[in-house]
PDB file of C-alpha atoms in Angstrom:
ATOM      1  CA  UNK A   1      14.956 -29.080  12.386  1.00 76.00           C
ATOM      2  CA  UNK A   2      12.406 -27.814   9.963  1.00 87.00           C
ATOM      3  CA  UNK A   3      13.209 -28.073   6.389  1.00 93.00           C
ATOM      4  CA  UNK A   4      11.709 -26.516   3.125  1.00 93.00           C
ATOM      5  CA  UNK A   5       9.637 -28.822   1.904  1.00 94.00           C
ATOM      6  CA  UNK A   6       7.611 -28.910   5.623  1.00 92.00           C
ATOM      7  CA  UNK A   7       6.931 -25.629   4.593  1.00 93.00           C
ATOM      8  CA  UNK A   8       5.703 -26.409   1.000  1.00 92.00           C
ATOM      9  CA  UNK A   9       3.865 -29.283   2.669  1.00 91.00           C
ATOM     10  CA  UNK A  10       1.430 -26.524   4.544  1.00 86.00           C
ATOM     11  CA  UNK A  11       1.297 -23.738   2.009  1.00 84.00           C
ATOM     12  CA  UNK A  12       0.571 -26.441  -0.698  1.00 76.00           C
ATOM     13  CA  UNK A  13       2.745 -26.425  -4.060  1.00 72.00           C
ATOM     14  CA  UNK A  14       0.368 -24.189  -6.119  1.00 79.00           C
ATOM     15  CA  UNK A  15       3.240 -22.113  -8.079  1.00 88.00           C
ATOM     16  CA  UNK A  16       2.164 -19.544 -10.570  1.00 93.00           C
ATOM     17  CA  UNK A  17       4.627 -18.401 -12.938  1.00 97.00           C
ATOM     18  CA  UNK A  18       4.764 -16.144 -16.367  1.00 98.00           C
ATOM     19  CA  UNK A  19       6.880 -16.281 -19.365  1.00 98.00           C
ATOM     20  CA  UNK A  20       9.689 -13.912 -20.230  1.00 98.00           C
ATOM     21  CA  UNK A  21       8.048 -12.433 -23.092  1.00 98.00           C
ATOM     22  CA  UNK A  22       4.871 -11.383 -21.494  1.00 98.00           C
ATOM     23  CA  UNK A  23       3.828  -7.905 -20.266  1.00 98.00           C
ATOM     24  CA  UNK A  24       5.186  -6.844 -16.763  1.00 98.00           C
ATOM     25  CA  UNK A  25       1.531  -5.054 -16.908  1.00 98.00           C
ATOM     26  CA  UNK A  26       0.101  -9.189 -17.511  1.00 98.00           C
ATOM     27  CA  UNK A  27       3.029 -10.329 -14.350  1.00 98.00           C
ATOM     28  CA  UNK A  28       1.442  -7.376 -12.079  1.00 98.00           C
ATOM     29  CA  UNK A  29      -2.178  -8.233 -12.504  1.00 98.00           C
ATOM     30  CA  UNK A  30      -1.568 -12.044 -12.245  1.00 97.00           C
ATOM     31  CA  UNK A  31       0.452 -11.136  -8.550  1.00 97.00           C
ATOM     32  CA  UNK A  32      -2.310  -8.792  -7.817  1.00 96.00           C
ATOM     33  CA  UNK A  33      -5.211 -11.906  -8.598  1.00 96.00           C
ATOM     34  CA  UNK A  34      -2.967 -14.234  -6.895  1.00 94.00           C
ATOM     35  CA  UNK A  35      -1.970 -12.672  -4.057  1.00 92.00           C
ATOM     36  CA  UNK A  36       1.400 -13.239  -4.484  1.00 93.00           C
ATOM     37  CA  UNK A  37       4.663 -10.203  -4.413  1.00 94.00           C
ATOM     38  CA  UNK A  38       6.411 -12.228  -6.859  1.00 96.00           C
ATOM     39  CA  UNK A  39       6.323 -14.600 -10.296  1.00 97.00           C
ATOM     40  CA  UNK A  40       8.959 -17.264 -11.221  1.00 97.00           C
ATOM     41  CA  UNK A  41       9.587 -16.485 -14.737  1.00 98.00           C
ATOM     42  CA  UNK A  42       9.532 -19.917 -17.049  1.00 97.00           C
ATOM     43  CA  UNK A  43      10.993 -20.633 -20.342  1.00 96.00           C
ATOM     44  CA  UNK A  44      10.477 -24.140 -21.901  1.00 94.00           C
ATOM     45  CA  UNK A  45       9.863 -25.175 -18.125  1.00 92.00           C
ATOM     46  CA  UNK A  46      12.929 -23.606 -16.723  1.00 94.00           C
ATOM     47  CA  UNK A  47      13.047 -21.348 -13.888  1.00 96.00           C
ATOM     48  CA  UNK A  48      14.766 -18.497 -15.802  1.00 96.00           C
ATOM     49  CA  UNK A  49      14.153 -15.196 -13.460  1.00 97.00           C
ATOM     50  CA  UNK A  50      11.859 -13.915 -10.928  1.00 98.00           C
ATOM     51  CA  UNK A  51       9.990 -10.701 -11.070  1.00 98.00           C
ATOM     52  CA  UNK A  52       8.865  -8.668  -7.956  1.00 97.00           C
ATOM     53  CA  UNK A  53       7.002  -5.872  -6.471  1.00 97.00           C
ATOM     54  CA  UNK A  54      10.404  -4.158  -6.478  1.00 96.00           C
ATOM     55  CA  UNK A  55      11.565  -4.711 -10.184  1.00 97.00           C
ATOM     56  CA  UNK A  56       8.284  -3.162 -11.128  1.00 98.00           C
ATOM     57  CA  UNK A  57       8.621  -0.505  -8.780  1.00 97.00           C
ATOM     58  CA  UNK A  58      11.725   0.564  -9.414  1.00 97.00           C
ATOM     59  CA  UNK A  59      12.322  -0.638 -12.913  1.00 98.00           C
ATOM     60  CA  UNK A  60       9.239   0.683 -15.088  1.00 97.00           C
ATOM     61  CA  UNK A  61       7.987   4.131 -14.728  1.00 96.00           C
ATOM     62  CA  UNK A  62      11.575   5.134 -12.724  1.00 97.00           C
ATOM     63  CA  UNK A  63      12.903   4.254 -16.020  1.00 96.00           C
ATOM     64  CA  UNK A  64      10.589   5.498 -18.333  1.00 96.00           C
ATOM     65  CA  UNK A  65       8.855   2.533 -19.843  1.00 97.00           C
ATOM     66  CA  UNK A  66       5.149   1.229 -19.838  1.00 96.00           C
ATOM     67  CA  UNK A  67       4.545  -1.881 -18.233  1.00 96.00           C
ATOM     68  CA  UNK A  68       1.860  -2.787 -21.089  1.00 96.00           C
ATOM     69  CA  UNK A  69       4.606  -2.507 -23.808  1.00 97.00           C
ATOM     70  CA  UNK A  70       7.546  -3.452 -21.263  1.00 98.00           C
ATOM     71  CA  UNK A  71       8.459  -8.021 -21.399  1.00 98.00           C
ATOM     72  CA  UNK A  72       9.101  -9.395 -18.112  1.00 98.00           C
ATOM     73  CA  UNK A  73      12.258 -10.789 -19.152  1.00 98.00           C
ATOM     74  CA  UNK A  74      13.671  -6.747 -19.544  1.00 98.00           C
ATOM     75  CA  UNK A  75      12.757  -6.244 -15.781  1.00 98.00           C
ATOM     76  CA  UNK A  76      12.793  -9.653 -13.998  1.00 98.00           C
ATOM     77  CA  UNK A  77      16.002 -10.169 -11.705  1.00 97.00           C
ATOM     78  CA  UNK A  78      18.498 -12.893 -13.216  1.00 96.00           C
ATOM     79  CA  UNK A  79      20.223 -15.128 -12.382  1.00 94.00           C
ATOM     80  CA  UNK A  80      17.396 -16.949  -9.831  1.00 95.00           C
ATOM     81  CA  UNK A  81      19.130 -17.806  -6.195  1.00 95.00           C
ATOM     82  CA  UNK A  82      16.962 -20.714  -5.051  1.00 96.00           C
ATOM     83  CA  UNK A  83      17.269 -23.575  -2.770  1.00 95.00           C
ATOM     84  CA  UNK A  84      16.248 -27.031  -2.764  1.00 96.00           C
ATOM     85  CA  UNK A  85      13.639 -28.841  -0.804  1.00 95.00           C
ATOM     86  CA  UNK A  86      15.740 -30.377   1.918  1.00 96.00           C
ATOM     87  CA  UNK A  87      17.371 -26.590   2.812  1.00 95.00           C
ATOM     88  CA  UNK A  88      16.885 -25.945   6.905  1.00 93.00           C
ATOM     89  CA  UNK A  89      14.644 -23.042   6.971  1.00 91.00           C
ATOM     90  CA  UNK A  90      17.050 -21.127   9.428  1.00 86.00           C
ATOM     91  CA  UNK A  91      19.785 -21.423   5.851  1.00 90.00           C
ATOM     92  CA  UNK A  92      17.425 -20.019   4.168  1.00 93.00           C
ATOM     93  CA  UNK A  93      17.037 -17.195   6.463  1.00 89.00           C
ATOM     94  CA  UNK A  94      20.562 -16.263   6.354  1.00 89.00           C
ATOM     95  CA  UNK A  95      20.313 -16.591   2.677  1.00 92.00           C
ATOM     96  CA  UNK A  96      17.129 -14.454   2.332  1.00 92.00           C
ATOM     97  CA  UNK A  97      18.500 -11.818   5.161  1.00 89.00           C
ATOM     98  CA  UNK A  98      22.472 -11.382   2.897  1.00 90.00           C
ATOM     99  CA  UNK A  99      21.025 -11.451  -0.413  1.00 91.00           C
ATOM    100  CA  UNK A 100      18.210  -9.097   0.375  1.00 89.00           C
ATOM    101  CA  UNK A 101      15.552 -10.356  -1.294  1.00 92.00           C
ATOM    102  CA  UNK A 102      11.957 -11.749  -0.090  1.00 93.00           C
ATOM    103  CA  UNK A 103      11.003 -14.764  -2.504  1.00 95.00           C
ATOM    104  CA  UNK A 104      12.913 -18.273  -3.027  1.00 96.00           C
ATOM    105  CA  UNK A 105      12.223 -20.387  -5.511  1.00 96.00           C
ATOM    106  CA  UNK A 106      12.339 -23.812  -4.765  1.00 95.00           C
ATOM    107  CA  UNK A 107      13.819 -26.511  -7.462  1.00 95.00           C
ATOM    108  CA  UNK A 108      13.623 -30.541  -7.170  1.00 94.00           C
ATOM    109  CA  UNK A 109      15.599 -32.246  -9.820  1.00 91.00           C
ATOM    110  CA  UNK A 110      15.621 -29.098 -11.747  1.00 89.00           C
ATOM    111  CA  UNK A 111      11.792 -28.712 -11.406  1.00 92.00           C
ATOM    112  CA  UNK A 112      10.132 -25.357  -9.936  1.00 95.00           C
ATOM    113  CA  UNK A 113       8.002 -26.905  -7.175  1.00 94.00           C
ATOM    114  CA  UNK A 114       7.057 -23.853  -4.865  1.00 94.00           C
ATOM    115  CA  UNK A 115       8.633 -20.584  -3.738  1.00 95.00           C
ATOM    116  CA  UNK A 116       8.476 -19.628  -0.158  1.00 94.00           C
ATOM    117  CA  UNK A 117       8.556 -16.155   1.032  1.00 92.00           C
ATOM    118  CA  UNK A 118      10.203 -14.341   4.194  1.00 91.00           C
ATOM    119  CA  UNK A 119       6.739 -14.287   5.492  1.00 89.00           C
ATOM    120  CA  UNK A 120       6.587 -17.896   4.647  1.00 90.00           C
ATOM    121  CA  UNK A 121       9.927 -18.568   6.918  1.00 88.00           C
ATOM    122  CA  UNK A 122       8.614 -15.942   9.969  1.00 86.00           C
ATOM    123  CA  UNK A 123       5.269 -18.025  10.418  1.00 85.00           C
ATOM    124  CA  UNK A 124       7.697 -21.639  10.313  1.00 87.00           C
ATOM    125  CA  UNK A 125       9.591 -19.529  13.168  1.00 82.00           C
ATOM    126  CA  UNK A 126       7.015 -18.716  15.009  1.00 79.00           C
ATOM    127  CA  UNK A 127       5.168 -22.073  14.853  1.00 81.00           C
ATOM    128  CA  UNK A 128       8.551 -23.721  15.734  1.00 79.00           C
ATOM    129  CA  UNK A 129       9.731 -21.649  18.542  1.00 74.00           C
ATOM    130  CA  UNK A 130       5.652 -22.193  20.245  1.00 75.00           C
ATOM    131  CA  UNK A 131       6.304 -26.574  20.141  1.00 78.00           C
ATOM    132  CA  UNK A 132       9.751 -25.980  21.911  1.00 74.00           C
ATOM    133  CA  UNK A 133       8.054 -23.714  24.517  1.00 72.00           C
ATOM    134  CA  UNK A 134       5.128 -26.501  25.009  1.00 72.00           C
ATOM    135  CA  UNK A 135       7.718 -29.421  24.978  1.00 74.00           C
ATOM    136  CA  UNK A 136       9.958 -27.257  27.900  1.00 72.00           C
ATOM    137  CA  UNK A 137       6.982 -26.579  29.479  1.00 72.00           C
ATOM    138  CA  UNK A 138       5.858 -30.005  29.734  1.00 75.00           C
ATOM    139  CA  UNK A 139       9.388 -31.038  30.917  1.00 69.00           C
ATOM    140  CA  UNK A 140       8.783 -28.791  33.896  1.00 69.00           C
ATOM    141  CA  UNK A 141       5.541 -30.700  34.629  1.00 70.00           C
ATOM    142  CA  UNK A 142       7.124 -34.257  34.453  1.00 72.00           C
ATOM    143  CA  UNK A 143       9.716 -32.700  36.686  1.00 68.00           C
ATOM    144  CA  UNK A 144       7.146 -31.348  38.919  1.00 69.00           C
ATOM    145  CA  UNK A 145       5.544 -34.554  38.954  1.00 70.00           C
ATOM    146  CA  UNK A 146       8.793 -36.250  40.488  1.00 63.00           C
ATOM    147  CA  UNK A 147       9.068 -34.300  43.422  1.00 55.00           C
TER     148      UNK A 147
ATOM    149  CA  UNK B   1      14.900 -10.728  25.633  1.00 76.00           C
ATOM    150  CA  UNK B   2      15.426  -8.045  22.328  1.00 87.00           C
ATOM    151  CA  UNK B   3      13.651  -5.117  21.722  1.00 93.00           C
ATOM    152  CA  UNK B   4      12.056  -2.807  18.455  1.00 93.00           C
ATOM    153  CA  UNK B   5      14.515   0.091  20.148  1.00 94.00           C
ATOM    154  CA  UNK B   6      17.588  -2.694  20.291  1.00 92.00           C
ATOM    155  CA  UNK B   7      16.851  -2.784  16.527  1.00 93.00           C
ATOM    156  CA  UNK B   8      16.480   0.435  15.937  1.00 92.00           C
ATOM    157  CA  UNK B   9      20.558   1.576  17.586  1.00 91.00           C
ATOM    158  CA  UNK B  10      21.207  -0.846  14.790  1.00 86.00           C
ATOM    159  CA  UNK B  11      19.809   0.478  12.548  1.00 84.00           C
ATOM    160  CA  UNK B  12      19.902   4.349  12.918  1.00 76.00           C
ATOM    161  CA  UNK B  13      16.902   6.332  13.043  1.00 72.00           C
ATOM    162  CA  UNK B  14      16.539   8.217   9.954  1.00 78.00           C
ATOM    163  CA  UNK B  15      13.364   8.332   8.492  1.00 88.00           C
ATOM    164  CA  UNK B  16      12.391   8.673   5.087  1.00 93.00           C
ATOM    165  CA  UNK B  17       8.868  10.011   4.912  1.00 97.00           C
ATOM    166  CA  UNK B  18       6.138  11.526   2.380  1.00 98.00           C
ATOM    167  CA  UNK B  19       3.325  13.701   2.814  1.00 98.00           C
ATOM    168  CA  UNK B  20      -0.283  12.597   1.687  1.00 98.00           C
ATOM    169  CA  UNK B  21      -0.659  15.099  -1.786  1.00 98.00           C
ATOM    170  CA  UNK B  22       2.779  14.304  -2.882  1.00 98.00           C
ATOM    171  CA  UNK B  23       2.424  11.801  -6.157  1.00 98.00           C
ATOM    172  CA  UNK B  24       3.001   8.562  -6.032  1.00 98.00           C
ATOM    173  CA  UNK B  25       5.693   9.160  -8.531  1.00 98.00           C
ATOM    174  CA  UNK B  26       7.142  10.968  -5.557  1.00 98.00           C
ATOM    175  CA  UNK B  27       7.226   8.300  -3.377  1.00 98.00           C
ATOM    176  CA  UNK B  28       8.338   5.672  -5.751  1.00 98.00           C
ATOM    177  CA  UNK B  29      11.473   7.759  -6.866  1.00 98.00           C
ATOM    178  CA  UNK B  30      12.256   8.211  -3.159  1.00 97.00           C
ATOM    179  CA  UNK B  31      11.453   4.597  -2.105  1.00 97.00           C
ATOM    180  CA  UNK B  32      14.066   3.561  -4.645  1.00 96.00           C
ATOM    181  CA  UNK B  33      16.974   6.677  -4.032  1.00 96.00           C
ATOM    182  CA  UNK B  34      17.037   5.439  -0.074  1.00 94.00           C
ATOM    183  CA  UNK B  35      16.698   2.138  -1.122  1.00 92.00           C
ATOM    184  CA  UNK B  36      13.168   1.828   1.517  1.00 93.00           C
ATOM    185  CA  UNK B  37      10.308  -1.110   0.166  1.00 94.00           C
ATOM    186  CA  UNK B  38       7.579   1.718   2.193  1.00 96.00           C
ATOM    187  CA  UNK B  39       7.580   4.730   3.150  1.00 97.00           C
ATOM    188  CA  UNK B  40       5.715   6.633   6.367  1.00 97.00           C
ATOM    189  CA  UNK B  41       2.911   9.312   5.342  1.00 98.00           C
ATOM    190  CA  UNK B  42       3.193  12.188   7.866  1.00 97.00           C
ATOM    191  CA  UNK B  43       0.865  14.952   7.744  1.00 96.00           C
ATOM    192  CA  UNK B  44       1.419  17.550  10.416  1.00 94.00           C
ATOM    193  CA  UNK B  45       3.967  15.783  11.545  1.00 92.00           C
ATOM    194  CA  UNK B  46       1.147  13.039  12.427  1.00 94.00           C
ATOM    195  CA  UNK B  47       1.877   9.662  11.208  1.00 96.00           C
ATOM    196  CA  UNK B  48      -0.964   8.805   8.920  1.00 96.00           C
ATOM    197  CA  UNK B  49      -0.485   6.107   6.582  1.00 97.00           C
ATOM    198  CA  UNK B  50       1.731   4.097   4.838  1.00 98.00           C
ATOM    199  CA  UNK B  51       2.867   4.026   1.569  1.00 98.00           C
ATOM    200  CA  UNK B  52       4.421   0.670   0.083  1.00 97.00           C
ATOM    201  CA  UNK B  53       5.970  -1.187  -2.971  1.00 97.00           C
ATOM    202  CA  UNK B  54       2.490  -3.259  -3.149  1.00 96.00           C
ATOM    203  CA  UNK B  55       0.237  -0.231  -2.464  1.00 97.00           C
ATOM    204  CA  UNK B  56       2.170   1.034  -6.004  1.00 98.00           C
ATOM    205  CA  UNK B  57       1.698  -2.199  -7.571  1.00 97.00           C
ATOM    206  CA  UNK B  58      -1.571  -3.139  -6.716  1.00 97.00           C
ATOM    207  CA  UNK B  59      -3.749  -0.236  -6.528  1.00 98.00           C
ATOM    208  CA  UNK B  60      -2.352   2.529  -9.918  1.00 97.00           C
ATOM    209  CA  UNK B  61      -2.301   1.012 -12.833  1.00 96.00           C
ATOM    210  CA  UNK B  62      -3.863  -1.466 -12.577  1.00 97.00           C
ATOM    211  CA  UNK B  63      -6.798   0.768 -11.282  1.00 96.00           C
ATOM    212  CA  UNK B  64      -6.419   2.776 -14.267  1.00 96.00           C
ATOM    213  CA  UNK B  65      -4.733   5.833 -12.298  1.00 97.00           C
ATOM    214  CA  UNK B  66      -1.438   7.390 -13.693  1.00 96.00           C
ATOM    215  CA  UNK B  67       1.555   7.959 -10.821  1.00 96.00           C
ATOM    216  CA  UNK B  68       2.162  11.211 -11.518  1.00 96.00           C
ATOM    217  CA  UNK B  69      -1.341  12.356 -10.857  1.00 97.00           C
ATOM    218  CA  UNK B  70      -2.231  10.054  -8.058  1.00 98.00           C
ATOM    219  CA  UNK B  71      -1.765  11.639  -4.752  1.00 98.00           C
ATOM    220  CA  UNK B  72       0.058   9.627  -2.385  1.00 98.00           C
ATOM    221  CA  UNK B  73      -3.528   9.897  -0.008  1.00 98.00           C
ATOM    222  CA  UNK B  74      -5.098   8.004  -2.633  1.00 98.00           C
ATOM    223  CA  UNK B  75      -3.333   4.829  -2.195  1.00 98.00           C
ATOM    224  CA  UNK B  76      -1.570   4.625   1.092  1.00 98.00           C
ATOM    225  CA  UNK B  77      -2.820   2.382   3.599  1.00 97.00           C
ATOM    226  CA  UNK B  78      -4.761   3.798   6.606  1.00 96.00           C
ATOM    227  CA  UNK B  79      -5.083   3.351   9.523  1.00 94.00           C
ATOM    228  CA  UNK B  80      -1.404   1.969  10.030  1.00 95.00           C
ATOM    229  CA  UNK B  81      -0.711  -0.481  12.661  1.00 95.00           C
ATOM    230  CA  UNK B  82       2.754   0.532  14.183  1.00 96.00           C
ATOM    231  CA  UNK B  83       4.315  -0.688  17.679  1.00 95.00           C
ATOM    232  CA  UNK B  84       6.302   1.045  20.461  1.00 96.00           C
ATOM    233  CA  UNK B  85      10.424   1.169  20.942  1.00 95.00           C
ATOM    234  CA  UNK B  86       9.347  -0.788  23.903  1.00 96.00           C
ATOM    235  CA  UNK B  87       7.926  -3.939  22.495  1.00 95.00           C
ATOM    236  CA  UNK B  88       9.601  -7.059  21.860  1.00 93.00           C
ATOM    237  CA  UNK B  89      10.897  -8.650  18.733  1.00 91.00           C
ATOM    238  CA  UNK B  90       8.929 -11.773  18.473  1.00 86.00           C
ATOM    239  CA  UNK B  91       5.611  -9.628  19.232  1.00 91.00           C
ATOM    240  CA  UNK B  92       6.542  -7.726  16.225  1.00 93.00           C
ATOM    241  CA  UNK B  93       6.935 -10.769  14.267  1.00 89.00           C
ATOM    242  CA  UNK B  94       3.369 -12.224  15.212  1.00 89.00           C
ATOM    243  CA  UNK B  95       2.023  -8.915  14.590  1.00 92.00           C
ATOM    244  CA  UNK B  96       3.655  -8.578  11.030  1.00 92.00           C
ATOM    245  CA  UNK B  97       2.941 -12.185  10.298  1.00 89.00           C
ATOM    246  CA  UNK B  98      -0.956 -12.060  11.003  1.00 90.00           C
ATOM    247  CA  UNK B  99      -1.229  -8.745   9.530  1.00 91.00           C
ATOM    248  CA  UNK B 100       0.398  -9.357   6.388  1.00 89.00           C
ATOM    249  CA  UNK B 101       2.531  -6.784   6.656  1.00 92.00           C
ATOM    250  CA  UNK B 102       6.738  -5.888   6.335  1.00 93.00           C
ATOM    251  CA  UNK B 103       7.109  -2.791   7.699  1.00 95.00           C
ATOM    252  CA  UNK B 104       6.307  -1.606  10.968  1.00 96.00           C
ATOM    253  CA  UNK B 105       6.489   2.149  11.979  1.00 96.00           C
ATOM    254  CA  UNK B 106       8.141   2.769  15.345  1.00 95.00           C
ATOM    255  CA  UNK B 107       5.956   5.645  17.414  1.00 95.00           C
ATOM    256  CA  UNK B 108       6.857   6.564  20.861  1.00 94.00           C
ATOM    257  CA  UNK B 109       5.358  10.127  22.581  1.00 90.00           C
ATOM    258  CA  UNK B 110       3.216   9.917  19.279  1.00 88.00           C
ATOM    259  CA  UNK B 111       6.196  10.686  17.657  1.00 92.00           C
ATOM    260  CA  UNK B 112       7.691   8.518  14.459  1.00 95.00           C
ATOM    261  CA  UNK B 113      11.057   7.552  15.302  1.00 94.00           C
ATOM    262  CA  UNK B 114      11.644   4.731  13.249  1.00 94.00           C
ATOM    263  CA  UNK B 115      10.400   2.044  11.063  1.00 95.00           C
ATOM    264  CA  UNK B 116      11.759  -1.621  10.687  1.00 94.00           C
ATOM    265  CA  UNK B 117      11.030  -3.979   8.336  1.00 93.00           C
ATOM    266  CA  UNK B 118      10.283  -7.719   8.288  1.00 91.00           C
ATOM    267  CA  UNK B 119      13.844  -8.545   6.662  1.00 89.00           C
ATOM    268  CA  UNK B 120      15.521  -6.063   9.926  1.00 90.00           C
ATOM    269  CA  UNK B 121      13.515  -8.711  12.054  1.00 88.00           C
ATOM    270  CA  UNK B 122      14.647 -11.593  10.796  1.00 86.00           C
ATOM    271  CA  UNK B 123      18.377 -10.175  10.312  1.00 85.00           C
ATOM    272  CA  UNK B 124      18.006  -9.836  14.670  1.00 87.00           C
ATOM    273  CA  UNK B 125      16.401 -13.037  15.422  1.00 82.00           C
ATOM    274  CA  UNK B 126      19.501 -15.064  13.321  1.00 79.00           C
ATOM    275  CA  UNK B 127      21.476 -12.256  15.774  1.00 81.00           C
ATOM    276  CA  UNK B 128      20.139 -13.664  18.733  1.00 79.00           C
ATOM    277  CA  UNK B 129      20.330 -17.238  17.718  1.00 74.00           C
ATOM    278  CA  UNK B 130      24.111 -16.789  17.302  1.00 75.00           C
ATOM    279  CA  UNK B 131      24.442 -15.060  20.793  1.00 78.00           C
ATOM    280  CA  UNK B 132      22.788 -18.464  22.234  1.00 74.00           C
ATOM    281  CA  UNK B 133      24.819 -20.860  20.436  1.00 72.00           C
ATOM    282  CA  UNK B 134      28.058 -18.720  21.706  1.00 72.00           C
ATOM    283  CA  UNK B 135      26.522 -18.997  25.215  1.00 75.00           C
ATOM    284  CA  UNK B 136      25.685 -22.585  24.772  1.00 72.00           C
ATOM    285  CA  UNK B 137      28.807 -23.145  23.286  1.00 72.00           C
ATOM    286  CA  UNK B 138      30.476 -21.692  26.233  1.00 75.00           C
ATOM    287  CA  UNK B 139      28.424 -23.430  29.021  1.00 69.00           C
ATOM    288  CA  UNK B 140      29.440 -26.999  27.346  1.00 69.00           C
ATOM    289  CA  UNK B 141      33.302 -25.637  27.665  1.00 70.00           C
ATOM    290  CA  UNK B 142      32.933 -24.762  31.174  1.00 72.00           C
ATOM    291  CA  UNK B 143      30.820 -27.896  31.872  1.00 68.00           C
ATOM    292  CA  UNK B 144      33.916 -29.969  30.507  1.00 69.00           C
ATOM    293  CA  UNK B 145      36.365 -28.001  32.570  1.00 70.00           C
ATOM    294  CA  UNK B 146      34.876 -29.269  35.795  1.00 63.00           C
ATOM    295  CA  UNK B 147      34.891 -32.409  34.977  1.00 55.00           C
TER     296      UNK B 147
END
């Protein structure tokens, strides 16, 4: 069963983040740089938040504020749902899937130490569904090689 | 084996869409009123482009251009890559996964008749999991009875 942190292990645990009190317009161009469709948000080293391509979508202009004079903290999504490092990845589907959202942070010991995304989990699918097909295909051989 | 159309029953098959010299402020009010992350650019009833949450945040302000004046045309992507009712899930995954991409617009008779997204993927594949546990589940039971 493939866990979280086998994830983390490939992707590497690079994690950007942004404070609550900078500009969503500073959050957007540091996603944009960083090719990322999402920012923990940090306070004194605590994951407080997360801001998406979706809070700035729909909670900016639709609303009638700037980003450059709008703080994260006013559009970022809180309470954080996160997982821990030893999660299955197929729990973290579900979780993903019924809360409907895209990005998960993960915490260690109440450390942010990487935050996968649904694509993330897809690619950990797809990788893990090709080694069962190999392994059943090279039960069939050893079968084959029986008879 | 499940397929885009399977999804699709699901899922209904209304379609949200936008035409290319609508604003951007268009498409972000109606991306957030039918609750869509992207939204298919039709012109002529041709499917053209696509319009998304990270088109918005990547490619207006921070390229200096104002919603309300941008044209959708100005910042949808183009050529889309879209699939058939015909093809099957996990294709669609690979496809989304290499691509970088979470939506997928659903053409058949060069006709739109759908769209799914990345999270309506993953939502079937935990679907079809479940099915094969049941079935598992069941062949165990009748295994047992036998004996």
């Amino acid at each position: 069963m493939k866990l979280v942190k086998h994830i983390l292990e490939t992707k590497g645990r690079d994690v950007w983040s942004i404070g609550p009190d900078d500009s969503v317009f500073d959050a957007i161009t540091m996603m944009s740089e960083r090719s990322v469709g999402a920012l923990p948000v940090l306070y004194a080293g605590k994951l407080i938040g997360i801001i998406s391509e979706r809070d700035y979508t729909r909670k900016v202009i639709l609303k009638g504020k700037a980003s450059k004079e709008t703080p994260v903290k006013e559009i970022m999504s809180a309470p954080v749902i996160f997982t821990t490092p030893d999660a299955p990845i197929e729990k973290c589907m579900a979780l993903m899937t019924a809360r409907h959202i895209r990005h998960l942070p993960i915490v260690d010991g109440g450390e942010l130490i990487g935050i996968i995304s649904i694509g993330d989990l897809v690619k950990a699918i797809i990788e893990q569904q090709e080694t069962w097909i190999r392994e059943l295909e090279n039960h069939v051989l050893e079968q084959t090689s029986i008879v």
